Amino acid sequence: VALPSTSSRMIDVQTKMAGRALELLNLPEGQPCYLLDIGCGSGLSGDYLSDEGHYWVGIDISPAMLDAALDRDTEGDLLLGDMGQGIPFKPGSFDGCISISAVQWLCNANKKSDIPAKRLYHFFSSLYSVLARGARAVLQLYPENSEQLELITTQATKAGFTGGVVVDYPNSAKAKKFYLCLFSGPSTFLPKGLSENQEEEEATESMFTNKRVPYRLARQGLVRKSREWVLEKKERRRRQGKEVRPDTQYTGRKRKPRF
Ligand SMILES: C[S@@+](CC[C@H](N)C(=O)[O-])C[C@H]1O[C@@H](n2cnc3c(N)ncnc32)[C@H](O)[C@@H]1O
């Protein structure tokens, strides 16, 4: 079997992304943890976990990649498997999960019977189960477009995760990286993405939650008949495809009483 070659640049990139994923996992300081590496490949990301004192299990669909990991004497336990068919471990097994450049593959249908949304849901719901309650998963991925990212986050939310997407270096074509940060417990604070210019105001993260906010509750902040209330109501009717008069300076303005 021809082993996949590993250039020093590739090692460097995988290791850096594993480092950032581990940072975003926010594990308790100085405590060895039991982690899962999805799409572990030849174990470069896993080596970083070992160097940081953690124990890990890697799962990958490619026997050639796992052979390369064995050849490199990685410390983690290796499992041949397709994440789209679910993660086969007991509930609550892991303190956290990372994945580097793998999850976007679930958006592709390799056979006619592959339904990406179904495979993603299967993956996320099994991942939710194998994580200890309150544990996180940080998945670095390369979505092809915003629709793919939405498909992925929708299925993660459906499976019970909260969290969001952290974007590092959003303005750099080369360095831009997406990290899907998933929380299996109650929603917590989402870290900020890195940027070359720390002064930049641009948002580098977007939060999602699986909490349902009843429509009326979401509007509670608005005072009835105020300009904001009227504008919001008009906008909603536009979204419903209804004919609505354009907004002007008079919209929502109080009329003087007539005698
Ligand atoms: C860029 S490589 C990851 C390399 C790895 N993190 C490392 O540090 O060596 C992406 C990996 O995802 C794996 N992969 C792709 N689709 C998969 C699937 N459905 N289930 C499990 N692994 C998958 C590939 O076989 C490949 O090894």
Tab-separated table of C-alpha atoms and ligand atoms in Angstrom:
chain	number	residue	atom	x	y	z
A	1	VAL	CA	0.000	0.000	0.000
A	2	ALA	CA	1.372	3.405	-0.950
A	3	LEU	CA	1.423	5.497	2.196
A	4	PRO	CA	0.170	9.053	1.972
A	5	SER	CA	3.138	11.422	1.927
A	6	THR	CA	3.409	14.093	4.596
A	7	SER	CA	5.248	17.279	3.787
A	8	SER	CA	6.628	19.383	6.609
A	9	ARG	CA	4.225	22.195	5.645
A	10	MET	CA	1.270	19.814	5.956
A	11	ILE	CA	2.517	18.674	9.377
A	12	ASP	CA	2.838	22.287	10.417
A	13	VAL	CA	-0.680	23.241	9.235
A	14	GLN	CA	-2.351	20.178	10.822
A	15	THR	CA	-0.490	20.732	14.085
A	16	LYS	CA	-1.373	24.434	14.221
A	17	MET	CA	-5.053	23.720	13.611
A	18	ALA	CA	-5.034	20.959	16.233
A	19	GLY	CA	-3.482	23.465	18.655
A	20	ARG	CA	-6.207	26.002	17.981
A	21	ALA	CA	-8.937	23.343	18.256
A	22	LEU	CA	-7.551	22.235	21.619
A	23	GLU	CA	-7.456	25.847	22.786
A	24	LEU	CA	-11.101	26.307	21.762
A	25	LEU	CA	-12.052	23.091	23.617
A	26	ASN	CA	-11.255	24.960	26.801
A	27	LEU	CA	-10.426	21.857	28.840
A	28	PRO	CA	-9.631	22.093	32.551
A	29	GLU	CA	-6.054	23.310	33.090
A	30	GLY	CA	-3.345	20.688	33.738
A	31	GLN	CA	-5.652	17.677	33.623
A	32	PRO	CA	-5.170	14.812	31.139
A	33	CYS	CA	-8.407	14.226	29.217
A	34	TYR	CA	-9.809	11.439	27.057
A	35	LEU	CA	-10.428	12.878	23.594
A	36	LEU	CA	-11.821	11.795	20.257
A	37	ASP	CA	-10.172	12.827	16.956
A	38	ILE	CA	-12.582	12.426	14.043
A	39	GLY	CA	-10.913	11.938	10.658
A	40	CYS	CA	-7.654	11.380	12.530
A	41	GLY	CA	-5.776	10.499	9.322
A	42	SER	CA	-2.123	9.719	9.894
A	43	GLY	CA	-2.357	11.034	13.455
A	44	LEU	CA	-0.654	14.420	13.137
A	45	SER	CA	-3.426	16.162	15.069
A	46	GLY	CA	-3.418	13.266	17.554
A	47	ASP	CA	0.316	13.674	18.139
A	48	TYR	CA	-0.369	17.220	19.259
A	49	LEU	CA	-2.968	15.933	21.734
A	50	SER	CA	-0.429	13.417	23.099
A	51	ASP	CA	2.231	16.127	23.405
A	52	GLU	CA	-0.223	18.123	25.515
A	53	GLY	CA	-0.656	15.151	27.844
A	54	HIS	CA	-4.051	13.873	26.638
A	55	TYR	CA	-5.229	10.392	25.684
A	56	TRP	CA	-7.090	9.980	22.423
A	57	VAL	CA	-8.951	7.681	20.093
A	58	GLY	CA	-8.921	8.403	16.362
A	59	ILE	CA	-11.523	7.335	13.846
A	60	ASP	CA	-10.946	7.440	10.088
A	61	ILE	CA	-12.562	5.961	6.986
A	62	SER	CA	-9.274	5.348	5.159
A	63	PRO	CA	-7.259	2.180	5.909
A	64	ALA	CA	-4.235	3.749	4.152
A	65	MET	CA	-4.308	6.762	6.472
A	66	LEU	CA	-4.636	4.522	9.532
A	67	ASP	CA	-1.715	2.411	8.271
A	68	ALA	CA	0.316	5.599	8.070
A	69	ALA	CA	-0.701	6.410	11.663
A	70	LEU	CA	0.403	2.929	12.783
A	71	ASP	CA	3.683	3.360	10.916
A	72	ARG	CA	4.270	6.649	12.691
A	73	ASP	CA	3.719	4.942	16.053
A	74	THR	CA	1.066	7.385	17.195
A	75	GLU	CA	-0.040	6.928	20.778
A	76	GLY	CA	-3.780	7.005	20.213
A	77	ASP	CA	-6.064	4.028	19.648
A	78	LEU	CA	-7.260	3.835	16.054
A	79	LEU	CA	-10.631	2.811	14.692
A	80	LEU	CA	-11.604	2.255	11.060
A	81	GLY	CA	-15.032	3.758	10.528
A	82	ASP	CA	-17.254	6.192	8.636
A	83	MET	CA	-18.396	9.102	10.800
A	84	GLY	CA	-21.522	9.375	8.638
A	85	GLN	CA	-22.634	6.037	10.045
A	86	GLY	CA	-22.313	7.261	13.614
A	87	ILE	CA	-19.616	7.230	16.299
A	88	PRO	CA	-19.703	3.788	17.937
A	89	PHE	CA	-18.848	4.407	21.615
A	90	LYS	CA	-20.719	4.232	24.904
A	91	PRO	CA	-22.617	7.368	25.917
A	92	GLY	CA	-20.546	9.925	27.829
A	93	SER	CA	-17.187	8.321	26.905
A	94	PHE	CA	-15.190	11.435	25.965
A	95	ASP	CA	-14.175	14.688	27.657
A	96	GLY	CA	-14.001	16.405	24.281
A	97	CYS	CA	-13.627	15.961	20.547
A	98	ILE	CA	-11.587	17.580	17.823
A	99	SER	CA	-11.653	17.130	14.075
A	100	ILE	CA	-9.324	18.704	11.532
A	101	SER	CA	-10.377	19.204	7.897
A	102	ALA	CA	-12.716	16.202	7.747
A	103	VAL	CA	-16.375	17.005	8.469
A	104	GLN	CA	-17.018	18.878	5.189
A	105	TRP	CA	-16.759	15.496	3.428
A	106	LEU	CA	-20.157	14.593	4.855
A	107	CYS	CA	-21.742	17.199	2.560
A	108	ASN	CA	-20.877	15.064	-0.481
A	109	ALA	CA	-22.947	12.124	-1.656
A	110	ASN	CA	-20.554	9.407	-2.840
A	111	LYS	CA	-23.304	6.955	-3.680
A	112	LYS	CA	-26.905	7.408	-4.720
A	113	SER	CA	-28.085	6.240	-1.301
A	114	ASP	CA	-26.013	8.899	0.550
A	115	ILE	CA	-28.181	11.710	1.850
A	116	PRO	CA	-25.829	14.374	3.276
A	117	ALA	CA	-28.372	15.830	5.753
A	118	LYS	CA	-29.110	12.337	7.103
A	119	ARG	CA	-25.417	11.417	7.407
A	120	LEU	CA	-24.676	14.710	9.151
A	121	TYR	CA	-27.551	14.187	11.579
A	122	HIS	CA	-26.451	10.626	12.298
A	123	PHE	CA	-22.912	11.856	12.921
A	124	PHE	CA	-23.886	14.763	15.196
A	125	SER	CA	-26.460	12.846	17.238
A	126	SER	CA	-23.993	10.016	17.925
A	127	LEU	CA	-21.275	12.570	18.712
A	128	TYR	CA	-23.631	14.261	21.183
A	129	SER	CA	-24.192	10.944	22.881
A	130	VAL	CA	-20.511	9.902	23.206
A	131	LEU	CA	-19.516	13.222	24.808
A	132	ALA	CA	-19.697	13.634	28.582
A	133	ARG	CA	-22.428	16.142	29.448
A	134	GLY	CA	-21.111	19.676	29.183
A	135	ALA	CA	-18.175	18.575	26.971
A	136	ARG	CA	-17.333	20.358	23.757
A	137	ALA	CA	-16.439	19.376	20.211
A	138	VAL	CA	-14.332	21.678	18.035
A	139	LEU	CA	-14.440	20.777	14.370
A	140	GLN	CA	-12.220	22.672	11.939
A	141	LEU	CA	-13.701	22.371	8.468
A	142	TYR	CA	-13.587	23.753	4.945
A	143	PRO	CA	-17.153	24.461	3.825
A	144	GLU	CA	-17.432	24.971	0.069
A	145	ASN	CA	-20.014	27.730	0.488
A	146	SER	CA	-22.399	29.255	3.009
A	147	GLU	CA	-25.138	26.716	2.124
A	148	GLN	CA	-22.834	23.863	3.185
A	149	LEU	CA	-22.020	25.620	6.446
A	150	GLU	CA	-25.717	26.139	7.082
A	151	LEU	CA	-26.491	22.485	6.323
A	152	ILE	CA	-23.825	21.442	8.835
A	153	THR	CA	-24.876	23.828	11.624
A	154	THR	CA	-28.573	23.021	11.124
A	155	GLN	CA	-27.947	19.304	11.621
A	156	ALA	CA	-25.700	19.977	14.648
A	157	THR	CA	-28.464	22.059	16.228
A	158	LYS	CA	-31.076	19.399	15.432
A	159	ALA	CA	-28.902	16.851	17.248
A	160	GLY	CA	-29.021	18.995	20.407
A	161	PHE	CA	-25.794	20.991	20.243
A	162	THR	CA	-25.518	24.683	20.948
A	163	GLY	CA	-22.477	26.729	20.031
A	164	GLY	CA	-21.442	28.476	16.871
A	165	VAL	CA	-18.811	29.106	14.261
A	166	VAL	CA	-15.534	30.846	15.075
A	167	VAL	CA	-13.748	32.283	12.037
A	168	ASP	CA	-10.020	32.962	12.367
A	169	TYR	CA	-8.368	35.484	10.046
A	170	PRO	CA	-11.591	36.226	8.131
A	171	ASN	CA	-9.890	38.629	5.722
A	172	SER	CA	-7.055	36.368	4.647
A	173	ALA	CA	-7.689	34.068	1.671
A	174	LYS	CA	-4.994	31.644	2.869
A	175	ALA	CA	-5.194	31.786	6.657
A	176	LYS	CA	-9.005	31.977	7.019
A	177	LYS	CA	-10.234	29.008	9.069
A	178	PHE	CA	-13.668	27.897	10.274
A	179	TYR	CA	-14.014	26.185	13.652
A	180	LEU	CA	-17.418	24.801	14.513
A	181	CYS	CA	-17.547	24.930	18.323
A	182	LEU	CA	-20.244	22.677	19.720
A	183	PHE	CA	-21.427	22.543	23.320
A	184	SER	CA	-23.254	19.493	24.564
A	185	GLY	CA	-24.395	21.139	27.781
A	186	PRO	CA	-26.024	24.465	28.476
A	187	SER	CA	-24.993	27.209	26.086
A	188	THR	CA	-21.831	29.033	27.172
A	189	PHE	CA	-19.797	31.905	25.877
A	190	LEU	CA	-18.328	31.515	22.376
A	191	PRO	CA	-14.668	32.556	21.995
A	192	LYS	CA	-13.594	35.258	19.552
A	193	GLY	CA	-11.921	34.408	16.242
A	194	LEU	CA	-8.314	35.447	15.668
A	195	SER	CA	-7.461	38.287	13.322
A	196	GLU	CA	-4.241	39.921	12.203
A	197	ASN	CA	-5.502	43.281	13.285
A	198	GLN	CA	-6.895	42.844	16.800
A	199	GLU	CA	-8.501	46.293	16.563
A	200	GLU	CA	-10.809	45.079	13.777
A	201	GLU	CA	-14.441	45.396	14.610
A	202	GLU	CA	-15.698	42.737	12.209
A	203	ALA	CA	-17.534	39.862	13.889
A	204	THR	CA	-15.545	36.652	13.570
A	205	GLU	CA	-18.024	34.341	15.168
A	206	SER	CA	-21.717	33.567	14.923
A	207	MET	CA	-23.606	31.935	17.738
A	208	PHE	CA	-26.468	29.497	17.384
A	209	THR	CA	-28.638	27.926	20.011
A	210	ASN	CA	-31.267	25.240	20.043
A	211	LYS	CA	-33.506	27.311	22.283
A	212	ARG	CA	-36.839	28.115	20.712
A	213	VAL	CA	-37.737	31.752	21.191
A	214	PRO	CA	-41.482	32.165	20.810
A	215	TYR	CA	-42.175	34.876	18.290
A	216	ARG	CA	-44.127	36.990	20.747
A	217	LEU	CA	-41.342	36.786	23.336
A	218	ALA	CA	-38.757	37.889	20.768
A	219	ARG	CA	-40.862	40.986	20.129
A	220	GLN	CA	-41.426	41.770	23.797
A	221	GLY	CA	-38.615	44.302	23.834
A	222	LEU	CA	-40.513	46.484	21.377
A	223	VAL	CA	-43.053	49.003	22.611
A	224	ARG	CA	-46.382	48.486	20.843
A	225	LYS	CA	-47.091	51.070	18.139
A	226	SER	CA	-43.565	52.524	18.479
A	227	ARG	CA	-41.681	53.276	15.218
A	228	GLU	CA	-39.494	50.162	15.751
A	229	TRP	CA	-42.587	48.033	16.364
A	230	VAL	CA	-44.261	49.286	13.173
A	231	LEU	CA	-41.056	48.862	11.103
A	232	GLU	CA	-40.627	45.324	12.390
A	233	LYS	CA	-44.250	44.480	11.623
A	234	LYS	CA	-43.944	45.888	8.080
A	235	GLU	CA	-40.737	43.925	7.528
A	236	ARG	CA	-42.440	40.728	8.647
A	237	ARG	CA	-45.338	41.313	6.250
A	238	ARG	CA	-42.833	41.933	3.424
A	239	ARG	CA	-41.177	38.615	4.251
A	240	GLN	CA	-44.628	37.003	3.987
A	241	GLY	CA	-44.827	38.407	0.447
A	242	LYS	CA	-47.540	40.917	1.327
A	243	GLU	CA	-47.782	44.318	-0.238
A	244	VAL	CA	-46.488	46.902	2.213
A	245	ARG	CA	-46.099	50.642	1.758
A	246	PRO	CA	-42.495	51.888	1.733
A	247	ASP	CA	-41.013	53.157	5.004
A	248	THR	CA	-40.844	56.929	5.251
A	249	GLN	CA	-40.081	59.527	7.895
A	250	TYR	CA	-43.785	59.399	8.799
A	251	THR	CA	-43.835	55.657	9.487
A	252	GLY	CA	-44.880	54.983	13.073
A	253	ARG	CA	-45.190	58.672	13.829
A	254	LYS	CA	-47.907	59.674	16.336
A	255	ARG	CA	-50.739	61.686	14.755
A	256	LYS	CA	-51.943	64.833	16.407
A	257	PRO	CA	-55.454	64.464	17.832
A	258	ARG	CA	-58.155	65.923	15.556
A	259	PHE	CA	-60.991	68.017	16.914
B	1	LIG	C1	-7.104	16.313	6.164
B	1	LIG	S1	-7.246	14.686	6.718
B	1	LIG	C2	-7.036	14.834	8.436
B	1	LIG	C3	-5.662	14.632	8.868
B	1	LIG	C4	-5.503	14.411	10.341
B	1	LIG	N1	-6.277	15.303	11.158
B	1	LIG	C5	-4.036	14.467	10.706
B	1	LIG	O1	-3.689	15.321	11.497
B	1	LIG	O2	-3.282	13.659	10.202
B	1	LIG	C6	-8.996	14.341	6.656
B	1	LIG	C7	-9.314	12.924	7.040
B	1	LIG	O3	-10.711	12.739	7.085
B	1	LIG	C8	-10.969	11.389	6.758
B	1	LIG	N2	-12.376	11.216	6.410
B	1	LIG	C9	-13.034	11.666	5.305
B	1	LIG	N3	-14.320	11.276	5.329
B	1	LIG	C10	-14.481	10.533	6.458
B	1	LIG	C11	-15.575	9.847	7.032
B	1	LIG	N4	-16.771	9.809	6.429
B	1	LIG	N5	-15.401	9.205	8.216
B	1	LIG	C12	-14.196	9.223	8.833
B	1	LIG	N6	-13.111	9.857	8.328
B	1	LIG	C13	-13.242	10.509	7.163
B	1	LIG	C14	-10.002	11.139	5.594
B	1	LIG	O4	-9.770	9.774	5.393
B	1	LIG	C15	-8.773	11.896	6.046
B	1	LIG	O5	-7.846	11.078	6.699
